[in-house]
mmCIF file of C-alpha atoms in Angstrom:
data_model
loop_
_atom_site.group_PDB
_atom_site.id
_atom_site.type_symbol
_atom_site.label_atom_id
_atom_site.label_comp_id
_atom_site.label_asym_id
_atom_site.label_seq_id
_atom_site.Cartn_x
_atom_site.Cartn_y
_atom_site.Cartn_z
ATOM 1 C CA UNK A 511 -0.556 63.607 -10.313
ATOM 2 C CA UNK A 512 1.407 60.639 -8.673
ATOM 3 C CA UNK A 513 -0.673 57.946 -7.160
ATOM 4 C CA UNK A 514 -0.113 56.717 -3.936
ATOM 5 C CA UNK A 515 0.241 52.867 -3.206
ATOM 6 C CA UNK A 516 -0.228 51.651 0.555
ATOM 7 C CA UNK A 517 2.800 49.437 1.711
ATOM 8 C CA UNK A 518 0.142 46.974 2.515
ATOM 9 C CA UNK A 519 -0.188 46.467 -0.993
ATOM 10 C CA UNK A 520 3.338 46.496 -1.566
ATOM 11 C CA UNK A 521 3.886 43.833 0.950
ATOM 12 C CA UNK A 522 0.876 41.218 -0.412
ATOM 13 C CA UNK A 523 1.627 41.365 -3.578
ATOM 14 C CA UNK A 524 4.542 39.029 -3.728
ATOM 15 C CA UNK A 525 2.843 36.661 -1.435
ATOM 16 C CA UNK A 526 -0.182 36.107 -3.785
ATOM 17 C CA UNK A 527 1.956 35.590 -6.625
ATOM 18 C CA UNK A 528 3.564 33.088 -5.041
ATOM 19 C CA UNK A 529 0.937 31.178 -3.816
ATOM 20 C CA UNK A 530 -1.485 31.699 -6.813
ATOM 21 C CA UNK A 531 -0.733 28.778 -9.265
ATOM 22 C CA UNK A 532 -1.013 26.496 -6.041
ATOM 23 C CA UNK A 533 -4.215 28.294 -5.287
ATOM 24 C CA UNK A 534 -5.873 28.180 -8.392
ATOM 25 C CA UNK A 535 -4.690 24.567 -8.992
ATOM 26 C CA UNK A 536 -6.789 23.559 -5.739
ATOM 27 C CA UNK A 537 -9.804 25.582 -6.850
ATOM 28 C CA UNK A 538 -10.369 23.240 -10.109
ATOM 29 C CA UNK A 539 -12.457 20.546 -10.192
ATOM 30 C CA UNK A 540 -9.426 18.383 -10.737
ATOM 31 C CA UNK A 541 -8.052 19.080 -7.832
ATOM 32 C CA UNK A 542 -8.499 15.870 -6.460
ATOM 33 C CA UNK A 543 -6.499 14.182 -9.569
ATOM 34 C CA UNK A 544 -3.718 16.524 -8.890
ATOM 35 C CA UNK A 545 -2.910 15.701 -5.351
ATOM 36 C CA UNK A 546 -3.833 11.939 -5.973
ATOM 37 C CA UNK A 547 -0.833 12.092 -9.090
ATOM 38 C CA UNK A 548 1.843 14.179 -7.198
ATOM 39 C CA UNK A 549 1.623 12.233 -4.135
ATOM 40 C CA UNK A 550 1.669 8.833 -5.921
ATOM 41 C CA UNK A 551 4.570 10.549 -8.192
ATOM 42 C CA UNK A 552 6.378 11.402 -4.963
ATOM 43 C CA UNK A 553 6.058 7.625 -3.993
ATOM 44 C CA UNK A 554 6.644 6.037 -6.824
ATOM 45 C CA UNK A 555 10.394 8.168 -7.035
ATOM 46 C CA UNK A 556 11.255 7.450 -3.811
ATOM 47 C CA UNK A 557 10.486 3.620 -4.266
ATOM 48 C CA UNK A 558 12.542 3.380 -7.338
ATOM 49 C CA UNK A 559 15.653 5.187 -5.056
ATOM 50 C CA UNK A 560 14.826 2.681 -2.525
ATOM 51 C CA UNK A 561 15.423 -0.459 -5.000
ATOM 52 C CA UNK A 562 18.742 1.326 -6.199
ATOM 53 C CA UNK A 563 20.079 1.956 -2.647
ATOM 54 C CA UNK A 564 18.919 -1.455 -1.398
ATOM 55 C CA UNK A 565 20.373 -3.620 -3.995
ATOM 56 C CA UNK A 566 22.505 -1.659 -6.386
ATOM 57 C CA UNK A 567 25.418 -4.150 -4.753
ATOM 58 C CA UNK A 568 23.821 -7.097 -4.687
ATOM 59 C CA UNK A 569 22.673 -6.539 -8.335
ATOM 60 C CA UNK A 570 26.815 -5.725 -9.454
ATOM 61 C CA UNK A 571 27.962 -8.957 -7.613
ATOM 62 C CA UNK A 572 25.146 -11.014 -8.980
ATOM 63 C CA UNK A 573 23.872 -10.025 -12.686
ATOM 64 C CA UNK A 574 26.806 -8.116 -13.282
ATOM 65 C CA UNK A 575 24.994 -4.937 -13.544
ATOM 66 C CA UNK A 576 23.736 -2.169 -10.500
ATOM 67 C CA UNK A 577 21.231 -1.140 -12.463
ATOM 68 C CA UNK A 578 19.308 -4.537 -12.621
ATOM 69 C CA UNK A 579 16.162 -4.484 -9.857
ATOM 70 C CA UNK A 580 15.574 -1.001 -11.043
ATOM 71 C CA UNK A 581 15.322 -1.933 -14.346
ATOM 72 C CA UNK A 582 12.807 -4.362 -13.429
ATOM 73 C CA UNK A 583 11.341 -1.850 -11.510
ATOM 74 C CA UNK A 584 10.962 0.745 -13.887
ATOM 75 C CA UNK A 585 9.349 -1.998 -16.159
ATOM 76 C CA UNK A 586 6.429 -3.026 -13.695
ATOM 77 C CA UNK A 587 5.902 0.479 -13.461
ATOM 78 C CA UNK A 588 5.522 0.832 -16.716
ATOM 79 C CA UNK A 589 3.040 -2.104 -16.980
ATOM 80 C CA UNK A 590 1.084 -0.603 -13.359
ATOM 81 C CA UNK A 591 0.845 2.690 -15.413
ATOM 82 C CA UNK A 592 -0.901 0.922 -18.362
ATOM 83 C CA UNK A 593 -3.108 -1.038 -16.021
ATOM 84 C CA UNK A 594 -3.821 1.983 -13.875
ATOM 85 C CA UNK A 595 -4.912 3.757 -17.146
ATOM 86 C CA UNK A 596 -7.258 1.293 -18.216
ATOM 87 C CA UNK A 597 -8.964 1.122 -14.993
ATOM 88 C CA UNK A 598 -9.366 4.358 -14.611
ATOM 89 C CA UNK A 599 -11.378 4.123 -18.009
ATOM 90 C CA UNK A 600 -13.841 1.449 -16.733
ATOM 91 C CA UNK A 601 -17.339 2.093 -15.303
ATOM 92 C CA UNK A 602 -18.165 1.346 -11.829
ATOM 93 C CA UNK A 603 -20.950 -1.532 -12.828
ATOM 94 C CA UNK A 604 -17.855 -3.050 -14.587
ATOM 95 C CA UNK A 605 -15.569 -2.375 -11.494
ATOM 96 C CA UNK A 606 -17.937 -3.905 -9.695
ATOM 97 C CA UNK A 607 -17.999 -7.217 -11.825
ATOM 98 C CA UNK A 608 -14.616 -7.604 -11.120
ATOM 99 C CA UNK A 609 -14.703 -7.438 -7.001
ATOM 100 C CA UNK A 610 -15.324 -11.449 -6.501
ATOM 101 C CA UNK A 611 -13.213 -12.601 -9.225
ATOM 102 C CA UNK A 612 -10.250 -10.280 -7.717
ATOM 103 C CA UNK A 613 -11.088 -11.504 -4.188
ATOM 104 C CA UNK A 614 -11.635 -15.518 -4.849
ATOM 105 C CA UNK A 615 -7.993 -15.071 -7.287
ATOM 106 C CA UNK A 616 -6.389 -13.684 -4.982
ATOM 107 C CA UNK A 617 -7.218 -16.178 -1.952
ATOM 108 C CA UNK A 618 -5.867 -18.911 -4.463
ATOM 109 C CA UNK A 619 -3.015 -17.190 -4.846
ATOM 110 C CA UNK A 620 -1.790 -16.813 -1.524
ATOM 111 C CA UNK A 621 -2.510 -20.368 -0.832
ATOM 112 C CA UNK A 622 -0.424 -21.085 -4.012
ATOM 113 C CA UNK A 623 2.504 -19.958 -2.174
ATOM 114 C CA UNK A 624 2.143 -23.002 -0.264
ATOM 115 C CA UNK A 625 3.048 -25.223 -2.683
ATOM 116 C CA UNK A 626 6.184 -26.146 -4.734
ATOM 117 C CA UNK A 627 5.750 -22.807 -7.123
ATOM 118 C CA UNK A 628 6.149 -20.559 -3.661
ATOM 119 C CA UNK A 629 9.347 -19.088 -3.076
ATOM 120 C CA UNK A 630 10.990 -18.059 0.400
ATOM 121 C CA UNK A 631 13.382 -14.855 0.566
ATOM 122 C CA UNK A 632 14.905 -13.820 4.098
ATOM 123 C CA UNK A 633 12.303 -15.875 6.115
ATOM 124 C CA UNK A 634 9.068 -14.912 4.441
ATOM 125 C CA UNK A 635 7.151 -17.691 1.908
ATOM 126 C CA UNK A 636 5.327 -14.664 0.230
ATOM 127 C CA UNK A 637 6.194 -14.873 -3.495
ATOM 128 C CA UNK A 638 4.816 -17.164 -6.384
ATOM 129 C CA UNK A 639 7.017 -18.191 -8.973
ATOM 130 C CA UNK A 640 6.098 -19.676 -12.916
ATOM 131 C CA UNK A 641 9.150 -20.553 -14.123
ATOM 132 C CA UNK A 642 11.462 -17.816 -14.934
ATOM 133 C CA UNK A 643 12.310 -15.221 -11.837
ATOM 134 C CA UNK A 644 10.442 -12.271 -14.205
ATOM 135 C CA UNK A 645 7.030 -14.083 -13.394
ATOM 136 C CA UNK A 646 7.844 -14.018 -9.751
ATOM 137 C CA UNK A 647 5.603 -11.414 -7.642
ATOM 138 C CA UNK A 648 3.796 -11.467 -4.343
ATOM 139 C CA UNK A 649 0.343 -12.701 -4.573
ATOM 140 C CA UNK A 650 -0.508 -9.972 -1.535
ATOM 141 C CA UNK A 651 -0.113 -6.748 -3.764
ATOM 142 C CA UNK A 652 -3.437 -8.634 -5.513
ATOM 143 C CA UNK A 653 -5.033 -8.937 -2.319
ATOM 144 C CA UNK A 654 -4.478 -5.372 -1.339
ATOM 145 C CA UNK A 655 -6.622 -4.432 -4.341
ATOM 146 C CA UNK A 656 -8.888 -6.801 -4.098
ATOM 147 C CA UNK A 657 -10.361 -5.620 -0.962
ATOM 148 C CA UNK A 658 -10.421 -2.293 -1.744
ATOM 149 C CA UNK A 659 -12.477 -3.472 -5.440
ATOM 150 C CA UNK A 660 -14.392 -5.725 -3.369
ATOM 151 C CA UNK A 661 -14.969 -3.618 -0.291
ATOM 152 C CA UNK A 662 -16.377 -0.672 -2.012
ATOM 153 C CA UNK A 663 -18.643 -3.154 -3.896
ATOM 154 C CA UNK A 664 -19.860 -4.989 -0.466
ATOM 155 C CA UNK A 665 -19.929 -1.865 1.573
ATOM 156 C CA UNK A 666 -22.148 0.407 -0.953
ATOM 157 C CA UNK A 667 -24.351 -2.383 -0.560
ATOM 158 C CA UNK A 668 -24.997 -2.292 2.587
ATOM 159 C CA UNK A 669 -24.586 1.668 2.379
ATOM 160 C CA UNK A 670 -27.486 2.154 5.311
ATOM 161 C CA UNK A 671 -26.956 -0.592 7.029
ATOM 162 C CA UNK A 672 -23.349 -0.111 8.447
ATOM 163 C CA UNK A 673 -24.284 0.540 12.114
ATOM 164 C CA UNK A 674 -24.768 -2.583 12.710
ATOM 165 C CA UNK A 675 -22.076 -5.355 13.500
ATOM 166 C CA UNK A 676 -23.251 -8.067 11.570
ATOM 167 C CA UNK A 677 -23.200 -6.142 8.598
ATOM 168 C CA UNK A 678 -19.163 -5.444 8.910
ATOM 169 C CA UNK A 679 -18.722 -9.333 9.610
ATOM 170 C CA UNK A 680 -18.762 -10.817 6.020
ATOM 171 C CA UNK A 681 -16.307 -7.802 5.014
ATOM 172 C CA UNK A 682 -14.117 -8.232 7.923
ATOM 173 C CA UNK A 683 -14.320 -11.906 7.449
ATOM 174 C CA UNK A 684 -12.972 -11.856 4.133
ATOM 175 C CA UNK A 685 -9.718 -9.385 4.952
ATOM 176 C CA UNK A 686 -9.050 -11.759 8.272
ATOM 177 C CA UNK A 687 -8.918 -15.011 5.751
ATOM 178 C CA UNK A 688 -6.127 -12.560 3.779
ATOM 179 C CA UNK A 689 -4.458 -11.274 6.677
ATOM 180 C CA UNK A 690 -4.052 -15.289 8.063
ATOM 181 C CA UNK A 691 -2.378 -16.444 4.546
ATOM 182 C CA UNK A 692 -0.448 -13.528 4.659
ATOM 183 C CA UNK A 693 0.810 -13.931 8.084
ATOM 184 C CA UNK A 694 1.153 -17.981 7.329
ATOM 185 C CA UNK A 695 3.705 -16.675 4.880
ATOM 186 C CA UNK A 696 5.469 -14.656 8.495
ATOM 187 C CA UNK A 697 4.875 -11.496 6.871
ATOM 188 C CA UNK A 698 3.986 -9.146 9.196
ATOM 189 C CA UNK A 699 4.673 -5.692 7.920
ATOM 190 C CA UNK A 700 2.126 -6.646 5.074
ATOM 191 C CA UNK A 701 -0.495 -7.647 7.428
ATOM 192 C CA UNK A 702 0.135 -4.594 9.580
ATOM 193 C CA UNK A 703 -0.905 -2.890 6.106
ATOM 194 C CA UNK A 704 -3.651 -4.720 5.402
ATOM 195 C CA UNK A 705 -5.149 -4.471 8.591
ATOM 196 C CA UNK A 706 -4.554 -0.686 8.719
ATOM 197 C CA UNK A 707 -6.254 -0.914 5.075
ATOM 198 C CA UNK A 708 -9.453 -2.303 6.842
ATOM 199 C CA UNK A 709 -10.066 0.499 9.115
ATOM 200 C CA UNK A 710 -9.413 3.197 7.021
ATOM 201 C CA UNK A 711 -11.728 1.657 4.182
ATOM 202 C CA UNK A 712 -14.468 1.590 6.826
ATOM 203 C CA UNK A 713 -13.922 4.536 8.213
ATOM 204 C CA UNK A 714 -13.961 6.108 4.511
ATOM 205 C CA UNK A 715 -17.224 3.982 4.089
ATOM 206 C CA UNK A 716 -18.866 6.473 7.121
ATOM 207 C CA UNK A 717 -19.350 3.238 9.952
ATOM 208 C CA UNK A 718 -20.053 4.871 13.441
ATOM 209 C CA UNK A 719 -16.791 6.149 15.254
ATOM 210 C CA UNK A 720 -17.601 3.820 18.364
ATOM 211 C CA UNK A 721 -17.203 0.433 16.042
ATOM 212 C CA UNK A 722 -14.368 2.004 14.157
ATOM 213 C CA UNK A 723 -12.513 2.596 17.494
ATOM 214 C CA UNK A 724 -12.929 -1.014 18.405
ATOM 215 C CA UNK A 725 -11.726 -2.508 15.532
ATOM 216 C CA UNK A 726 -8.936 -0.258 15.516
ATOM 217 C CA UNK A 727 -8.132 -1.498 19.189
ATOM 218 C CA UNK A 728 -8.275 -5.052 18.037
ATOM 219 C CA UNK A 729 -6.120 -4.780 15.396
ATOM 220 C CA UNK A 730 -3.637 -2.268 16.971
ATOM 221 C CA UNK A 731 -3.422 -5.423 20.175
ATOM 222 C CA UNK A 732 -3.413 -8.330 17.269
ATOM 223 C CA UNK A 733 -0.557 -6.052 15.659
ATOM 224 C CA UNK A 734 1.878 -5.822 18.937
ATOM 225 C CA UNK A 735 0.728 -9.127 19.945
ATOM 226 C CA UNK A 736 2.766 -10.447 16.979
ATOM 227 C CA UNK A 737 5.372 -8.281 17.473
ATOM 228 C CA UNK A 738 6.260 -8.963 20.866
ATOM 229 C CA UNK A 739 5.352 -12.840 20.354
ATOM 230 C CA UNK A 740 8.462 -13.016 17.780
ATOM 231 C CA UNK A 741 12.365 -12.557 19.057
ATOM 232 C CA UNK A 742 13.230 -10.983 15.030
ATOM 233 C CA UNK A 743 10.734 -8.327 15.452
ATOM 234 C CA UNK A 744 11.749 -7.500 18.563
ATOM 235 C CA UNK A 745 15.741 -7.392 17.679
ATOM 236 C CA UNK A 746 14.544 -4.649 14.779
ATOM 237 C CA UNK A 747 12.758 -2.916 17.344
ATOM 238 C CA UNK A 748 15.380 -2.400 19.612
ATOM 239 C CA UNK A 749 17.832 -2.709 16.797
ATOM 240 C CA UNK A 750 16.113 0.974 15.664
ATOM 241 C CA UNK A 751 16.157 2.461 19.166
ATOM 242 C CA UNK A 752 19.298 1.656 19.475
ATOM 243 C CA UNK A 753 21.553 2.265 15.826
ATOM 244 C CA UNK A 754 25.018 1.657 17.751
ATOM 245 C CA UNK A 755 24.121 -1.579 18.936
ATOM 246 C CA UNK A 756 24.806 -5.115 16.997
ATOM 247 C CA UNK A 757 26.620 -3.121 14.092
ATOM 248 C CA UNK A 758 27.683 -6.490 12.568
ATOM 249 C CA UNK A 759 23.944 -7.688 13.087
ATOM 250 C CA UNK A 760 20.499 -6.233 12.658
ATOM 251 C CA UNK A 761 21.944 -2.850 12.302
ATOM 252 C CA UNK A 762 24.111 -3.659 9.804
ATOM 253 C CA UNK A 763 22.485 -2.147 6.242
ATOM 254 C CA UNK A 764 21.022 1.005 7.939
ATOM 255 C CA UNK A 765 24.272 2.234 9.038
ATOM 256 C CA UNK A 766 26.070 1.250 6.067
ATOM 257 C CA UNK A 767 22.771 2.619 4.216
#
């Protein structure tokens, strides 16, 4: 006797074999580890075709090779990958060890870009340099982990505690004494990061919705502040609403980009 199959059946099959692999990998306990990998995976390939766009040229006229900056690229990733790896191995108590260290080293490190061993590229005094150009980076990719390390430590702490002001100050304290070196070396995109850093860490850490909004005010009005208070920033801003205008100028390596 032939069986009978409804067209509904038909019609959802296809569907759920589409979508089942995706389905079942967000049913595992590892989701988490998957979306945390592809989504630093898609960054990481879109920064390395950033560095090739953005200085492929400059790398040919200078070294000789276009290749160059990503090589050097790929090879910090490399080393990030390692040092990813390991701390994903260590214990929180040992995590936790590290916060002050991380935070105190990398407060001497910005303030080393102050003296003779910083270097200044296109305006900004953010780099420290020992010697050869390979042991040149920017003291503020530290920071940035620093007061995550650090945060988490300080605001598990004070884990019933956070609806109240002064226990956000010493936190907040810290990432304003970062974000002022940082913007002493007129970096402003990486202070706009940090700062944007600062609310989401508290807002992860579960601080009432009322303080959250008001620190995201004040840094939102610090943020344009700055922005409007420099002619540059300003020139990029209208320089991106308006592509067609100062070709020869501040529009220059996005159109030719």
């Amino acid at each position: 006797m032939a069986t009978f199959t409804s067209p509904r059946t038909i019609e959802t099959k296809p569907s759920q074999s589409a979508s089942g692999l995706l389905r079942h990998a967000l049913n595992t306990p590892l989701a988490s580890v998957y979306l945390v990998l592809a989504s630093a995976g898609l960054l990481i390939g879109l920064g390395v075709l950033m560095v090739a766009s953005a200085s492929s040229v400059l790398a040919e006229v200078t070294f000789g090779d276009p290749y160059y900056f990503v090589k050097r690229q790929v090879v910090f990733l490399v080393l990030g990958a390692g040092g990813a790896w390991v701390i994903a191995k260590l214990s929180p108590r040992t995590l936790r060890a590290f916060a002050w260290p991380m935070l105190i080293g990398s407060i001497l490190m910005l303030c080393l870009t102050f003296t003779p061993l910083g270097v200044t590229l296109n305006g900004n005094r953010n780099w420290v340099q020992f010697g050869t150009p390979l042991l040149r980076f920017q003291p503020s990719e530290l920071a940035k982990l620093a007061i995550v390390v650090w945060g988490a430590d300080n605001l598990t702490r004070k884990d019933k505690l956070l609806g109240r002001w002064r226990e956000l100050v010493p936190y907040a304290a810290m990432v304003g004494v970062i974000v002022l070196l940082v913007m002493l070396q007129h970096d402003l995109g990486t202070a706009i990061v940090i700062g944007s850093m600062l609310v989401l860490i508290l807002f992860l850490a579960g601080i009432p919705l009322r303080l959250l909004g008001i620190l995201l005010a004040a840094v939102s009005a610090a943020g344009l502040g700055l922005v409007v208070a420099s002619p540059m920033r300003m020139a990029r801003i209208f320089g991106f609403l308006n592509p067609g205008a100062d070709t020869d100028g501040i529009n220059q390596q996005p159109l030719r980009a």
